[in-house]
Amino acid sequence: MTKPPNPQRRSQKSRDAILTAALELCGEEGYGRMTIEGIAARAGVSKKTIYRWWPSKGAVVLEALHEAADTVAPHPDTGDFAADMRTQMATVIRFLSPPSHAPLAGLVADALRDPELAEQMRERLVRPRIEAFGQRMRRAQEQGQLHPDADLDVALDLFYGPLYHRLVLHLGLPEPAYLDTLIEHVIRALDPGHGRT
Amino acid sequence: MTKPPNPQRRSQKSRDAILTAALELCGEEGYGRMTIEGIAARAGVSKKTIYRWWPSKGAVVLEALHEAADTVAPHPDTGDFAADMRTQMATVIRFLSPPSHAPLAGLVADALRDPELAEQMRERLVRPRIEAFGQRMRRAQEQGQLHPDADLDVALDLFYGPLYHRLVLHLGLPEPAYLDTLIEHVIRALDPGHGRT
DNA sequence: CGCCAACGACACGGCACGTGTCGTGGCCTT
DNA sequence: AAGGCCACGACACGTGCCGTGTCGTTGGCG
């Protein structure tokens, strides 16, 4: 149909301006109220240029987040698995809480209606972070801080499920003290030997 | 501002037609593509009549779900807590999976951008079901199937968190076998003594 | 039975979408 | 150094839905 443009000729300046403008506007007026036209205006860019490289508002925000989030929310490894999970999950909670939750929450909302966007989000944002969690978890197992038979999928569900559950049902995200309780429970759940010998 | 209409004079027929049309269209073309104008046309109703009684598409779907879901997803009590949780969660999973997930997923998506709608959803759809879960859980504690000190908030997070986590990150909802594993883990997590004395 | 408000119908302005067109300018080739 | 290609910014356009306003009609309450 429409011939795809040549990426080599792409203007890096326009690209950066668009991604920056998207994140700024997202914070200022909210994901839902932000429009492609608004992003174009803020970035000093033609609407056409946005549509040339991205199929939707969600795709722009996804790429902006992908770029911005590479440095954030790493899995620390101090040798204390529970403490490291506490640190990492607290960071995630910050990204899911006001005032900084707009881009991620908006993207999640759009992805619930756009399967294409959902796949992009899963593969580019979610999957790498699951991988990072998996690596940290395996180290904890090697160091004997977590039962060697603990299941990665179950661990992922039990650690991060409560966060998204509370986000989408608007039940309020965990306070630090409650987060500790949660982590304690999950680590116990992952120990099938449950103390007996 | 605009004087509120008199509920006594409200046409029950129009109301029912609107709610029915909303759920039907939701299933046929998806929540996102469904429009207020489409609902009005299908219901044989003026757009004005919808705007007179509901502030948004989300509010209509919320009320439709509220009405339809009163009978579904009850918490059975056969005396076997784990089995009952399996039954109930499998029902929830059906509501979160294609092809019937459109209304709920769409509502969740809209609520992420509309605080008013989010509050309505929490109070009218979510809160009553949390309450029902709490009652079933307390009976399990009385019958010794669950540790008496088990925390209701933690239990809610660990049981249902994985479902919504997987829904919004598009990781695929649990299969029956995996659901069993999950429930087993959660019940273990909720037992703080877990075997040691 | 009479009133009055909720109703269906329809038209309206507004907004953002996504596309098309055009002239410009920067980079790559030669 | 000259030429061509093509992404760019600008702008205009048709479309679809929004949310509101208006106007008879109708059905239920007092």
CSV table of C-alpha atoms (C1' of nucleotides) in Angstrom, one decimal:
chain,number,residue,atom,x,y,z
A,1,MET,CA,0.0,0.0,0.0
A,2,THR,CA,1.8,3.0,1.3
A,3,LYS,CA,5.5,2.5,0.7
A,4,PRO,CA,7.4,2.4,4.0
A,5,PRO,CA,9.8,5.4,4.5
A,6,ASN,CA,13.5,5.0,4.6
A,7,PRO,CA,14.7,4.9,8.3
A,8,GLN,CA,18.1,6.1,7.3
A,9,ARG,CA,16.8,9.4,6.3
A,10,ARG,CA,14.8,9.8,9.4
A,11,SER,CA,15.3,13.0,11.4
A,12,GLN,CA,16.7,12.2,14.8
A,13,LYS,CA,15.8,15.7,16.0
A,14,SER,CA,12.1,15.3,15.2
A,15,ARG,CA,12.0,11.9,16.7
A,16,ASP,CA,13.5,13.1,20.0
A,17,ALA,CA,11.2,16.1,20.1
A,18,ILE,CA,8.1,14.0,19.5
A,19,LEU,CA,9.0,11.5,22.3
A,20,THR,CA,9.9,14.3,24.7
A,21,ALA,CA,6.7,16.2,23.9
A,22,ALA,CA,4.6,13.1,24.4
A,23,LEU,CA,5.9,12.4,27.9
A,24,GLU,CA,5.6,16.0,28.9
A,25,LEU,CA,2.1,16.4,27.7
A,26,CYS,CA,1.2,13.1,29.3
A,27,GLY,CA,2.2,14.5,32.6
A,28,GLU,CA,0.6,17.9,32.1
A,29,GLU,CA,-2.8,17.1,30.8
A,30,GLY,CA,-3.1,13.4,31.2
A,31,TYR,CA,-2.8,10.5,28.7
A,32,GLY,CA,-6.5,10.6,27.7
A,33,ARG,CA,-6.6,14.3,27.0
A,34,MET,CA,-3.4,14.3,25.1
A,35,THR,CA,-3.8,14.3,21.3
A,36,ILE,CA,-1.6,13.6,18.3
A,37,GLU,CA,-2.2,17.1,17.2
A,38,GLY,CA,-1.1,18.4,20.5
A,39,ILE,CA,2.1,16.3,20.4
A,40,ALA,CA,2.9,17.6,16.9
A,41,ALA,CA,2.3,21.2,18.0
A,42,ARG,CA,4.5,20.9,21.1
A,43,ALA,CA,7.3,19.2,19.2
A,44,GLY,CA,7.2,21.7,16.4
A,45,VAL,CA,6.5,18.9,14.0
A,46,SER,CA,4.0,18.0,11.3
A,47,LYS,CA,1.2,15.6,12.2
A,48,LYS,CA,2.2,13.7,9.1
A,49,THR,CA,5.7,13.1,10.5
A,50,ILE,CA,4.2,11.4,13.5
A,51,TYR,CA,1.8,9.2,11.4
A,52,ARG,CA,4.8,8.4,9.2
A,53,TRP,CA,6.6,6.5,11.9
A,54,TRP,CA,4.0,5.5,14.5
A,55,PRO,CA,0.5,4.0,14.0
A,56,SER,CA,-1.1,5.5,17.2
A,57,LYS,CA,-0.7,7.7,20.2
A,58,GLY,CA,0.0,4.5,22.2
A,59,ALA,CA,2.8,3.5,20.0
A,60,VAL,CA,4.5,6.9,20.6
A,61,VAL,CA,4.2,6.7,24.3
A,62,LEU,CA,5.3,3.1,24.3
A,63,GLU,CA,8.5,4.0,22.5
A,64,ALA,CA,9.0,7.0,24.8
A,65,LEU,CA,8.7,4.8,27.8
A,66,HIS,CA,10.9,2.2,26.4
A,67,GLU,CA,13.6,4.7,25.9
A,68,ALA,CA,13.1,6.4,29.3
A,69,ALA,CA,12.7,3.3,31.3
A,70,ASP,CA,15.9,1.5,30.3
A,71,THR,CA,17.7,3.1,33.2
A,72,VAL,CA,15.0,3.0,35.8
A,73,ALA,CA,13.6,0.1,37.8
A,74,PRO,CA,16.7,-2.1,37.7
A,75,HIS,CA,16.9,-5.2,39.9
A,76,PRO,CA,19.5,-4.4,42.5
A,77,ASP,CA,21.6,-7.3,43.9
A,78,THR,CA,22.9,-6.5,47.4
A,79,GLY,CA,22.7,-10.1,48.3
A,80,ASP,CA,19.5,-9.7,50.3
A,81,PHE,CA,16.7,-10.9,48.0
A,82,ALA,CA,13.8,-9.7,50.1
A,83,ALA,CA,15.3,-6.2,50.6
A,84,ASP,CA,16.1,-6.0,46.9
A,85,MET,CA,12.6,-6.9,46.0
A,86,ARG,CA,11.3,-4.3,48.4
A,87,THR,CA,13.5,-1.7,46.7
A,88,GLN,CA,12.6,-2.7,43.1
A,89,MET,CA,8.9,-3.0,43.8
A,90,ALA,CA,8.8,0.4,45.5
A,91,THR,CA,10.2,1.8,42.3
A,92,VAL,CA,7.5,0.1,40.3
A,93,ILE,CA,4.9,1.5,42.7
A,94,ARG,CA,6.2,5.0,42.1
A,95,PHE,CA,5.7,4.5,38.4
A,96,LEU,CA,2.2,3.3,39.0
A,97,SER,CA,1.2,6.1,41.4
A,98,PRO,CA,0.3,9.7,40.8
A,99,PRO,CA,1.7,12.0,39.6
A,100,SER,CA,4.0,9.9,37.4
A,101,HIS,CA,1.6,7.0,36.5
A,102,ALA,CA,-0.1,8.7,33.5
A,103,PRO,CA,2.0,7.3,30.7
A,104,LEU,CA,2.0,3.7,31.9
A,105,ALA,CA,-1.6,3.7,33.0
A,106,GLY,CA,-2.7,5.2,29.7
A,107,LEU,CA,-0.7,2.8,27.7
A,108,VAL,CA,-2.2,-0.1,29.7
A,109,ALA,CA,-5.6,1.3,29.0
A,110,ASP,CA,-5.0,1.6,25.3
A,111,ALA,CA,-3.4,-1.8,25.0
A,112,LEU,CA,-6.6,-3.3,26.4
A,113,ARG,CA,-8.4,-2.2,23.2
A,114,ASP,CA,-5.6,-2.5,20.7
A,115,PRO,CA,-4.1,-6.0,20.3
A,116,GLU,CA,-1.3,-4.8,18.1
A,117,LEU,CA,-0.2,-2.3,20.8
A,118,ALA,CA,-0.7,-4.9,23.5
A,119,GLU,CA,1.8,-7.2,21.8
A,120,GLN,CA,4.3,-4.4,21.3
A,121,MET,CA,4.0,-3.5,25.0
A,122,ARG,CA,4.4,-7.0,26.1
A,123,GLU,CA,7.4,-7.8,24.0
A,124,ARG,CA,9.3,-4.5,24.3
A,125,LEU,CA,8.4,-3.3,27.8
A,126,VAL,CA,7.2,-6.2,29.8
A,127,ARG,CA,9.1,-9.2,28.6
A,128,PRO,CA,12.6,-7.7,29.2
A,129,ARG,CA,11.6,-6.9,32.8
A,130,ILE,CA,10.3,-10.3,33.4
A,131,GLU,CA,13.6,-11.6,32.2
A,132,ALA,CA,15.5,-9.3,34.5
A,133,PHE,CA,13.3,-10.5,37.4
A,134,GLY,CA,14.0,-14.1,36.4
A,135,GLN,CA,17.7,-13.6,36.6
A,136,ARG,CA,17.6,-11.9,40.0
A,137,MET,CA,15.4,-14.7,41.3
A,138,ARG,CA,17.8,-17.4,40.1
A,139,ARG,CA,20.6,-15.8,41.8
A,140,ALA,CA,18.6,-15.7,45.0
A,141,GLN,CA,18.0,-19.5,44.6
A,142,GLU,CA,21.7,-20.1,44.1
A,143,GLN,CA,22.5,-18.2,47.2
A,144,GLY,CA,19.9,-20.2,49.2
A,145,GLN,CA,17.7,-17.2,49.9
A,146,LEU,CA,14.8,-18.7,47.9
A,147,HIS,CA,13.8,-22.4,47.6
A,148,PRO,CA,15.5,-24.0,44.6
A,149,ASP,CA,12.2,-25.4,43.4
A,150,ALA,CA,10.4,-22.1,43.4
A,151,ASP,CA,8.5,-21.5,40.2
A,152,LEU,CA,9.3,-18.4,38.2
A,153,ASP,CA,5.8,-17.9,36.8
A,154,VAL,CA,4.2,-18.2,40.2
A,155,ALA,CA,6.7,-15.9,41.8
A,156,LEU,CA,6.1,-13.3,39.1
A,157,ASP,CA,2.3,-13.5,39.6
A,158,LEU,CA,2.5,-13.3,43.4
A,159,PHE,CA,5.0,-10.5,43.6
A,160,TYR,CA,3.7,-8.2,40.9
A,161,GLY,CA,0.1,-9.3,40.6
A,162,PRO,CA,-1.0,-7.4,43.7
A,163,LEU,CA,0.4,-4.2,42.2
A,164,TYR,CA,-1.6,-4.3,39.0
A,165,HIS,CA,-4.6,-5.7,40.7
A,166,ARG,CA,-4.7,-2.7,42.9
A,167,LEU,CA,-3.9,-0.3,40.1
A,168,VAL,CA,-6.7,-1.3,37.8
A,169,LEU,CA,-9.4,-1.8,40.4
A,170,HIS,CA,-8.3,1.5,42.1
A,171,LEU,CA,-7.8,0.0,45.5
A,172,GLY,CA,-4.7,2.1,46.3
A,173,LEU,CA,-1.1,0.9,45.9
A,174,PRO,CA,0.7,-0.7,48.8
A,175,GLU,CA,2.3,1.3,51.5
A,176,PRO,CA,5.9,0.4,52.5
A,177,ALA,CA,4.8,-1.5,55.6
A,178,TYR,CA,2.2,-3.5,53.7
A,179,LEU,CA,4.7,-4.2,50.9
A,180,ASP,CA,7.0,-5.8,53.5
A,181,THR,CA,4.1,-8.0,54.6
A,182,LEU,CA,3.3,-9.0,51.0
A,183,ILE,CA,6.9,-9.9,50.2
A,184,GLU,CA,7.2,-12.0,53.4
A,185,HIS,CA,4.1,-13.9,52.4
A,186,VAL,CA,5.2,-14.5,48.8
A,187,ILE,CA,8.6,-15.8,49.9
A,188,ARG,CA,6.9,-18.2,52.3
A,189,ALA,CA,4.5,-19.3,49.5
A,190,LEU,CA,7.5,-20.2,47.3
A,191,ASP,CA,9.0,-22.6,49.9
A,192,PRO,CA,7.2,-25.9,49.3
A,193,GLY,CA,9.2,-27.6,52.1
A,194,HIS,CA,7.5,-25.3,54.6
A,195,GLY,CA,10.0,-25.9,57.4
A,196,ARG,CA,9.5,-29.6,58.0
A,197,THR,CA,12.2,-32.2,57.4
B,1,MET,CA,-27.0,23.8,36.3
B,2,THR,CA,-29.2,21.4,34.4
B,3,LYS,CA,-32.0,20.4,36.6
B,4,PRO,CA,-31.9,16.7,37.3
B,5,PRO,CA,-34.6,14.7,35.7
B,6,ASN,CA,-37.4,13.0,37.7
B,7,PRO,CA,-36.6,9.3,38.1
B,8,GLN,CA,-40.2,8.5,38.7
B,9,ARG,CA,-41.1,9.4,35.1
B,10,ARG,CA,-38.2,7.4,33.7
B,11,SER,CA,-39.0,5.0,31.0
B,12,GLN,CA,-38.1,1.5,32.2
B,13,LYS,CA,-38.4,0.2,28.6
B,14,SER,CA,-35.8,2.7,27.3
B,15,ARG,CA,-33.5,1.9,30.2
B,16,ASP,CA,-33.5,-1.8,29.6
B,17,ALA,CA,-33.1,-1.4,25.9
B,18,ILE,CA,-30.1,0.8,26.4
B,19,LEU,CA,-28.4,-1.5,28.8
B,20,THR,CA,-29.1,-4.6,26.6
B,21,ALA,CA,-27.9,-2.8,23.5
B,22,ALA,CA,-24.7,-1.7,25.2
B,23,LEU,CA,-23.7,-5.3,26.2
B,24,GLU,CA,-24.6,-6.7,22.8
B,25,LEU,CA,-22.6,-4.1,20.9
B,26,CYS,CA,-19.7,-4.5,23.3
B,27,GLY,CA,-19.5,-8.1,22.3
B,28,GLU,CA,-20.1,-7.6,18.6
B,29,GLU,CA,-17.7,-4.7,17.8
B,30,GLY,CA,-15.7,-4.3,20.9
B,31,TYR,CA,-15.9,-1.7,23.7
B,32,GLY,CA,-13.6,0.7,22.0
B,33,ARG,CA,-15.4,0.8,18.7
B,34,MET,CA,-18.8,1.0,20.3
B,35,THR,CA,-20.3,4.5,20.4
B,36,ILE,CA,-23.1,6.2,22.2
B,37,GLU,CA,-24.7,6.9,18.9
B,38,GLY,CA,-24.5,3.2,18.1
B,39,ILE,CA,-26.1,2.2,21.4
B,40,ALA,CA,-28.9,4.8,20.8
B,41,ALA,CA,-29.6,3.4,17.3
B,42,ARG,CA,-29.6,-0.2,18.4
B,43,ALA,CA,-31.8,0.5,21.4
B,44,GLY,CA,-34.2,2.6,19.3
B,45,VAL,CA,-33.6,5.5,21.5
B,46,SER,CA,-32.6,9.1,21.3
B,47,LYS,CA,-29.0,10.0,22.1
B,48,LYS,CA,-30.4,12.6,24.4
B,49,THR,CA,-32.1,10.0,26.5
B,50,ILE,CA,-28.8,8.3,27.2
B,51,TYR,CA,-27.1,11.6,28.1
B,52,ARG,CA,-30.0,12.4,30.4
B,53,TRP,CA,-29.3,9.4,32.6
B,54,TRP,CA,-25.6,8.6,32.2
B,55,PRO,CA,-22.5,10.8,31.9
B,56,SER,CA,-20.5,8.5,29.6
B,57,LYS,CA,-20.3,5.2,27.7
B,58,GLY,CA,-18.4,3.7,30.7
B,59,ALA,CA,-21.2,4.5,33.1
B,60,VAL,CA,-23.7,2.8,30.8
B,61,VAL,CA,-21.6,-0.4,30.6
B,62,LEU,CA,-20.9,-0.2,34.3
B,63,GLU,CA,-24.6,-0.2,35.1
B,64,ALA,CA,-25.2,-3.0,32.6
B,65,LEU,CA,-22.5,-5.1,34.2
B,66,HIS,CA,-23.8,-4.3,37.6
B,67,GLU,CA,-27.2,-5.6,36.7
B,68,ALA,CA,-26.0,-8.6,34.8
B,69,ALA,CA,-23.3,-9.7,37.2
B,70,ASP,CA,-25.4,-9.9,40.3
B,71,THR,CA,-26.2,-13.5,39.7
B,72,VAL,CA,-22.8,-14.6,38.3
B,73,ALA,CA,-19.5,-15.3,40.1
B,74,PRO,CA,-21.0,-16.1,43.5
B,75,HIS,CA,-18.7,-17.6,46.1
B,76,PRO,CA,-19.8,-21.2,46.5
B,77,ASP,CA,-19.5,-22.9,49.9
B,78,THR,CA,-19.2,-26.6,49.6
B,79,GLY,CA,-17.0,-26.8,52.7
B,80,ASP,CA,-13.8,-27.1,50.7
B,81,PHE,CA,-12.2,-23.7,50.6
B,82,ALA,CA,-9.5,-24.5,48.0
B,83,ALA,CA,-12.0,-26.2,45.7
B,84,ASP,CA,-14.5,-23.3,46.0
B,85,MET,CA,-11.8,-20.7,45.2
B,86,ARG,CA,-10.9,-22.8,42.2
B,87,THR,CA,-14.5,-22.7,41.0
B,88,GLN,CA,-15.0,-19.0,41.7
B,89,MET,CA,-11.7,-17.9,40.1
B,90,ALA,CA,-12.4,-20.0,37.1
B,91,THR,CA,-15.6,-18.0,36.6
B,92,VAL,CA,-13.7,-14.8,37.0
B,93,ILE,CA,-11.2,-15.9,34.4
B,94,ARG,CA,-14.0,-16.6,32.0
B,95,PHE,CA,-15.2,-13.0,32.4
B,96,LEU,CA,-11.7,-11.8,31.8
B,97,SER,CA,-11.0,-14.0,28.7
B,98,PRO,CA,-12.2,-13.6,25.2
B,99,PRO,CA,-14.8,-13.6,23.9
B,100,SER,CA,-16.7,-12.3,26.9
B,101,HIS,CA,-14.0,-10.0,28.4
B,102,ALA,CA,-14.9,-6.9,26.3
B,103,PRO,CA,-17.2,-5.1,28.7
B,104,LEU,CA,-15.1,-5.6,31.8
B,105,ALA,CA,-11.8,-4.9,30.0
B,106,GLY,CA,-13.2,-1.8,28.3
B,107,LEU,CA,-14.5,-0.5,31.6
B,108,VAL,CA,-11.2,-1.1,33.3
B,109,ALA,CA,-9.5,0.8,30.5
B,110,ASP,CA,-11.9,3.8,30.7
B,111,ALA,CA,-11.7,3.9,34.5
B,112,LEU,CA,-7.9,4.3,34.2
B,113,ARG,CA,-8.6,7.7,32.7
B,114,ASP,CA,-11.8,8.8,34.4
B,115,PRO,CA,-11.5,9.1,38.2
B,116,GLU,CA,-15.3,9.5,38.5
B,117,LEU,CA,-16.0,6.3,36.6
B,118,ALA,CA,-13.2,4.6,38.6
B,119,GLU,CA,-14.8,5.4,41.9
B,120,GLN,CA,-18.2,4.1,40.6
B,121,MET,CA,-16.6,0.9,39.4
B,122,ARG,CA,-14.9,0.3,42.7
B,123,GLU,CA,-17.9,1.0,44.9
B,124,ARG,CA,-20.6,-0.7,42.8
B,125,LEU,CA,-18.8,-3.6,41.2
B,126,VAL,CA,-15.6,-4.3,43.1
B,127,ARG,CA,-16.4,-3.5,46.7
B,128,PRO,CA,-19.4,-5.9,47.0
B,129,ARG,CA,-17.3,-8.7,45.6
B,130,ILE,CA,-14.5,-8.1,47.9
B,131,GLU,CA,-17.0,-8.2,50.7
B,132,ALA,CA,-18.3,-11.6,49.4
B,133,PHE,CA,-14.8,-12.9,49.3
B,134,GLY,CA,-14.2,-11.7,52.8
B,135,GLN,CA,-17.2,-13.6,54.1
B,136,ARG,CA,-16.2,-16.8,52.4
B,137,MET,CA,-12.7,-16.5,53.7
B,138,ARG,CA,-13.9,-16.0,57.3
B,139,ARG,CA,-16.0,-19.1,57.1
B,140,ALA,CA,-12.9,-21.0,55.9
B,141,GLN,CA,-11.1,-19.7,58.9
B,142,GLU,CA,-13.9,-20.8,61.3
B,143,GLN,CA,-13.8,-24.3,59.7
B,144,GLY,CA,-10.0,-24.5,60.1
B,145,GLN,CA,-9.3,-24.6,56.4
B,146,LEU,CA,-7.4,-21.4,56.6
B,147,HIS,CA,-5.1,-20.1,59.3
B,148,PRO,CA,-7.1,-17.9,61.7
B,149,ASP,CA,-4.5,-15.1,61.5
B,150,ALA,CA,-4.6,-14.9,57.7
B,151,ASP,CA,-4.9,-11.3,56.5
B,152,LEU,CA,-7.9,-10.5,54.3
B,153,ASP,CA,-6.1,-7.8,52.2
B,154,VAL,CA,-3.1,-10.0,51.6
B,155,ALA,CA,-5.4,-12.9,50.6
B,156,LEU,CA,-7.3,-10.8,48.2
B,157,ASP,CA,-4.1,-9.5,46.6
B,158,LEU,CA,-2.5,-12.9,46.3
B,159,PHE,CA,-5.6,-14.7,45.0
B,160,TYR,CA,-6.8,-12.2,42.5
B,161,GLY,CA,-3.7,-10.1,41.8
B,162,PRO,CA,-2.3,-12.7,39.3
B,163,LEU,CA,-5.5,-12.6,37.3
B,164,TYR,CA,-5.5,-8.8,36.7
B,165,HIS,CA,-1.7,-8.7,36.4
B,166,ARG,CA,-1.9,-11.2,33.5
B,167,LEU,CA,-4.9,-9.5,32.0
B,168,VAL,CA,-3.4,-6.0,31.8
B,169,LEU,CA,0.1,-7.1,30.7
B,170,HIS,CA,-1.4,-9.5,28.2
B,171,LEU,CA,0.4,-12.5,29.6
B,172,GLY,CA,-2.5,-15.0,29.1
B,173,LEU,CA,-4.8,-16.0,31.9
B,174,PRO,CA,-4.2,-19.1,34.0
B,175,GLU,CA,-5.0,-22.6,32.8
B,176,PRO,CA,-6.9,-24.8,35.3
B,177,ALA,CA,-3.7,-26.7,36.2
B,178,TYR,CA,-1.8,-23.6,36.9
B,179,LEU,CA,-4.7,-22.1,38.8
B,180,ASP,CA,-4.5,-25.0,41.2
B,181,THR,CA,-0.8,-24.4,41.7
B,182,LEU,CA,-1.5,-20.8,42.4
B,183,ILE,CA,-4.2,-21.5,44.9
B,184,GLU,CA,-2.0,-24.0,46.7
B,185,HIS,CA,0.8,-21.4,46.9
B,186,VAL,CA,-1.5,-18.7,48.3
B,187,ILE,CA,-3.0,-20.9,51.0
B,188,ARG,CA,0.5,-21.8,52.1
B,189,ALA,CA,1.5,-18.2,52.1
B,190,LEU,CA,-1.5,-17.4,54.4
B,191,ASP,CA,-0.3,-19.9,57.0
B,192,PRO,CA,2.3,-18.1,59.1
B,193,GLY,CA,3.2,-21.1,61.2
B,194,HIS,CA,3.4,-23.4,58.2
B,195,GLY,CA,4.5,-26.5,60.0
B,196,ARG,CA,7.1,-25.3,62.5
B,197,THR,CA,6.4,-25.3,66.2
C,1,DC,C1',-58.8,14.2,32.8
C,2,DG,C1',-55.3,17.5,32.3
C,3,DC,C1',-50.6,18.7,33.1
C,4,DC,C1',-45.9,18.2,32.5
C,5,DA,C1',-41.7,16.1,32.0
C,6,DA,C1',-39.4,12.4,29.6
C,7,DC,C1',-39.4,10.9,25.3
C,8,DG,C1',-37.8,10.3,19.9
C,9,DA,C1',-36.2,13.0,15.9
C,10,DC,C1',-33.1,15.7,14.2
C,11,DA,C1',-29.8,19.6,13.5
C,12,DC,C1',-25.8,21.9,15.1
C,13,DG,C1',-20.9,23.4,16.2
C,14,DG,C1',-16.7,21.5,17.8
C,15,DC,C1',-12.9,18.5,17.9
C,16,DA,C1',-9.6,15.2,16.8
C,17,DC,C1',-8.7,11.8,13.5
C,18,DG,C1',-6.1,10.1,9.5
C,19,DT,C1',-5.0,11.4,4.7
C,20,DG,C1',-3.5,14.1,0.7
C,21,DT,C1',-0.8,17.7,-1.4
C,22,DC,C1',2.8,20.9,-2.0
C,23,DG,C1',7.0,23.4,-1.6
C,24,DT,C1',11.4,23.2,1.0
C,25,DG,C1',15.8,21.7,2.5
C,26,DG,C1',19.4,18.3,3.9
C,27,DC,C1',21.9,14.3,2.8
C,28,DC,C1',23.9,11.0,-0.4
C,29,DT,C1',25.6,10.0,-4.8
C,30,DT,C1',28.5,10.9,-8.6
D,1,DA,C1',30.3,20.9,-7.0
D,2,DA,C1',26.0,19.7,-8.9
D,3,DG,C1',21.9,17.0,-9.0
D,4,DG,C1',18.2,14.1,-7.3
D,5,DC,C1',15.8,11.9,-3.8
D,6,DC,C1',12.9,11.9,-0.1
D,7,DA,C1',11.8,13.1,4.7
D,8,DC,C1',10.3,17.2,6.3
D,9,DG,C1',6.8,21.3,7.9
D,10,DA,C1',2.6,23.6,6.5
D,11,DC,C1',-1.8,23.3,5.7
D,12,DA,C1',-6.4,21.9,4.0
D,13,DC,C1',-9.7,18.4,3.7
D,14,DG,C1',-13.5,14.8,4.6
D,15,DT,C1',-15.1,11.8,8.3
D,16,DG,C1',-17.1,10.3,12.6
D,17,DC,C1',-18.4,11.0,17.1
D,18,DC,C1',-19.1,14.0,20.7
D,19,DG,C1',-22.3,16.6,23.7
D,20,DT,C1',-26.0,20.1,23.4
D,21,DG,C1',-30.2,22.5,21.7
D,22,DT,C1',-34.8,22.5,19.9
D,23,DC,C1',-39.3,20.8,18.9
D,24,DG,C1',-43.3,18.3,18.7
D,25,DT,C1',-45.2,13.9,20.8
D,26,DT,C1',-46.6,10.8,24.4
D,27,DG,C1',-47.4,8.4,28.5
D,28,DG,C1',-47.7,8.3,33.4
D,29,DC,C1',-48.8,10.7,37.8
D,30,DG,C1',-51.9,13.5,40.5
